[in-house]
């Protein structure tokens, strides 16, 4: 399988793994993955090392989603990882954190109302 073929295969496995998530999280995850893959595939500035890191990170993500359903997985990033992020990636991380917190509040509220 070619490099691009492996990338699309990884993307499809992410979407399959998202099927098991609650509705809002599935939607957020699918949108985020689609935007990330689209951005990386269209970019002409990404180097081989960045591609490897991108693929390894998403593979790790899929493995964490496929893991034990009751297991809590930490999404904490080390200071070293945060320092390596570009300003755009840091902004995107902040937007993702904000959206995750909003979804958590929605899910908590819906569980409370049941």
Tab-separated table of C-alpha atoms in Angstrom:
chain	number	residue	atom	x	y	z
A	1	UNK	CA	0.000	0.000	0.000
A	2	UNK	CA	1.305	3.440	-0.889
A	3	UNK	CA	1.960	6.187	1.666
A	4	UNK	CA	-1.243	8.004	0.739
A	5	UNK	CA	-3.146	4.708	0.876
A	6	UNK	CA	-1.904	4.091	4.412
A	7	UNK	CA	-2.953	7.621	5.394
A	8	UNK	CA	-6.498	7.056	4.086
A	9	UNK	CA	-6.629	3.656	5.792
A	10	UNK	CA	-5.658	5.313	9.083
A	11	UNK	CA	-8.313	7.997	8.556
A	12	UNK	CA	-10.981	5.344	7.931
A	13	UNK	CA	-9.966	3.449	11.092
A	14	UNK	CA	-10.331	6.685	13.080
A	15	UNK	CA	-13.852	7.187	11.748
A	16	UNK	CA	-14.711	3.544	12.552
A	17	UNK	CA	-13.391	3.997	16.105
A	18	UNK	CA	-15.508	7.145	16.470
A	19	UNK	CA	-18.682	5.105	15.885
A	20	UNK	CA	-18.497	3.957	19.512
A	21	UNK	CA	-18.390	7.492	20.926
A	22	UNK	CA	-21.441	9.423	22.180
A	23	UNK	CA	-23.077	11.565	19.462
A	24	UNK	CA	-21.509	14.960	20.191
A	25	UNK	CA	-18.060	13.461	20.706
A	26	UNK	CA	-18.362	11.413	17.510
A	27	UNK	CA	-19.265	14.567	15.594
A	28	UNK	CA	-16.445	16.613	17.139
A	29	UNK	CA	-13.910	13.822	16.586
A	30	UNK	CA	-14.944	13.288	12.978
A	31	UNK	CA	-14.824	16.990	12.176
A	32	UNK	CA	-11.455	17.440	13.863
A	33	UNK	CA	-9.916	14.393	12.148
A	34	UNK	CA	-11.271	15.446	8.740
A	35	UNK	CA	-9.835	18.964	9.093
A	36	UNK	CA	-6.455	17.701	10.307
A	37	UNK	CA	-6.073	15.119	7.546
A	38	UNK	CA	-7.297	17.534	4.882
A	39	UNK	CA	-4.865	20.224	6.055
A	40	UNK	CA	-1.911	17.849	6.135
A	41	UNK	CA	-2.690	16.261	2.769
A	42	UNK	CA	-3.062	19.630	1.056
A	43	UNK	CA	0.015	21.216	2.618
A	44	UNK	CA	3.186	21.355	0.568
A	45	UNK	CA	5.306	22.452	3.543
A	46	UNK	CA	5.084	19.284	5.638
A	47	UNK	CA	8.335	17.376	5.912
A	48	UNK	CA	8.853	13.630	6.303
A	49	UNK	CA	9.509	13.869	10.054
A	50	UNK	CA	6.266	15.803	10.544
A	51	UNK	CA	4.358	13.156	8.579
A	52	UNK	CA	5.804	10.408	10.763
A	53	UNK	CA	4.840	12.266	13.931
A	54	UNK	CA	1.367	12.986	12.538
A	55	UNK	CA	0.752	9.326	11.658
A	56	UNK	CA	2.189	7.998	14.936
A	57	UNK	CA	0.022	10.393	16.953
A	58	UNK	CA	-3.156	9.394	15.143
A	59	UNK	CA	-2.284	5.686	15.407
A	60	UNK	CA	-1.839	6.127	19.148
A	61	UNK	CA	-5.199	7.919	19.283
A	62	UNK	CA	-6.958	5.054	17.473
A	63	UNK	CA	-5.352	2.525	19.807
A	64	UNK	CA	-6.573	4.493	22.823
A	65	UNK	CA	-10.122	4.537	21.418
A	66	UNK	CA	-10.035	0.805	20.751
A	67	UNK	CA	-8.780	0.089	24.260
A	68	UNK	CA	-10.793	-0.971	27.266
A	69	UNK	CA	-14.072	0.979	27.165
A	70	UNK	CA	-14.097	1.618	30.905
A	71	UNK	CA	-10.483	2.688	31.048
A	72	UNK	CA	-9.767	6.381	31.597
A	73	UNK	CA	-7.190	7.674	29.141
A	74	UNK	CA	-5.329	10.861	29.911
A	75	UNK	CA	-5.026	13.427	27.188
A	76	UNK	CA	-2.445	15.447	29.073
A	77	UNK	CA	0.449	16.708	26.981
A	78	UNK	CA	3.926	17.006	28.380
A	79	UNK	CA	5.603	20.401	28.502
A	80	UNK	CA	8.097	19.161	25.867
A	81	UNK	CA	5.297	18.381	23.429
A	82	UNK	CA	3.611	21.738	24.012
A	83	UNK	CA	6.884	23.586	23.426
A	84	UNK	CA	7.243	21.892	20.019
A	85	UNK	CA	3.835	23.088	18.823
A	86	UNK	CA	3.608	25.927	16.360
A	87	UNK	CA	1.539	28.994	17.365
A	88	UNK	CA	-1.244	27.773	15.053
A	89	UNK	CA	-1.200	24.336	16.691
A	90	UNK	CA	-1.372	25.929	20.135
A	91	UNK	CA	-4.403	27.973	19.070
A	92	UNK	CA	-6.031	24.858	17.676
A	93	UNK	CA	-5.293	22.989	20.906
A	94	UNK	CA	-6.986	25.764	22.894
A	95	UNK	CA	-10.041	25.639	20.610
A	96	UNK	CA	-10.174	21.863	21.012
A	97	UNK	CA	-9.949	22.159	24.816
A	98	UNK	CA	-12.751	24.742	24.839
A	99	UNK	CA	-14.963	22.556	22.650
A	100	UNK	CA	-14.239	19.464	24.774
A	101	UNK	CA	-15.215	21.360	27.919
A	102	UNK	CA	-18.418	22.566	26.256
A	103	UNK	CA	-19.282	18.979	25.261
A	104	UNK	CA	-18.521	17.717	28.762
A	105	UNK	CA	-20.911	20.274	30.219
A	106	UNK	CA	-23.589	19.253	27.696
A	107	UNK	CA	-23.140	15.553	28.470
A	108	UNK	CA	-23.176	16.189	32.219
A	109	UNK	CA	-26.357	18.247	31.874
A	110	UNK	CA	-28.083	15.579	29.759
A	111	UNK	CA	-27.147	12.845	32.287
A	112	UNK	CA	-28.461	15.021	35.117
A	113	UNK	CA	-31.804	15.474	33.329
A	114	UNK	CA	-32.340	11.737	32.799
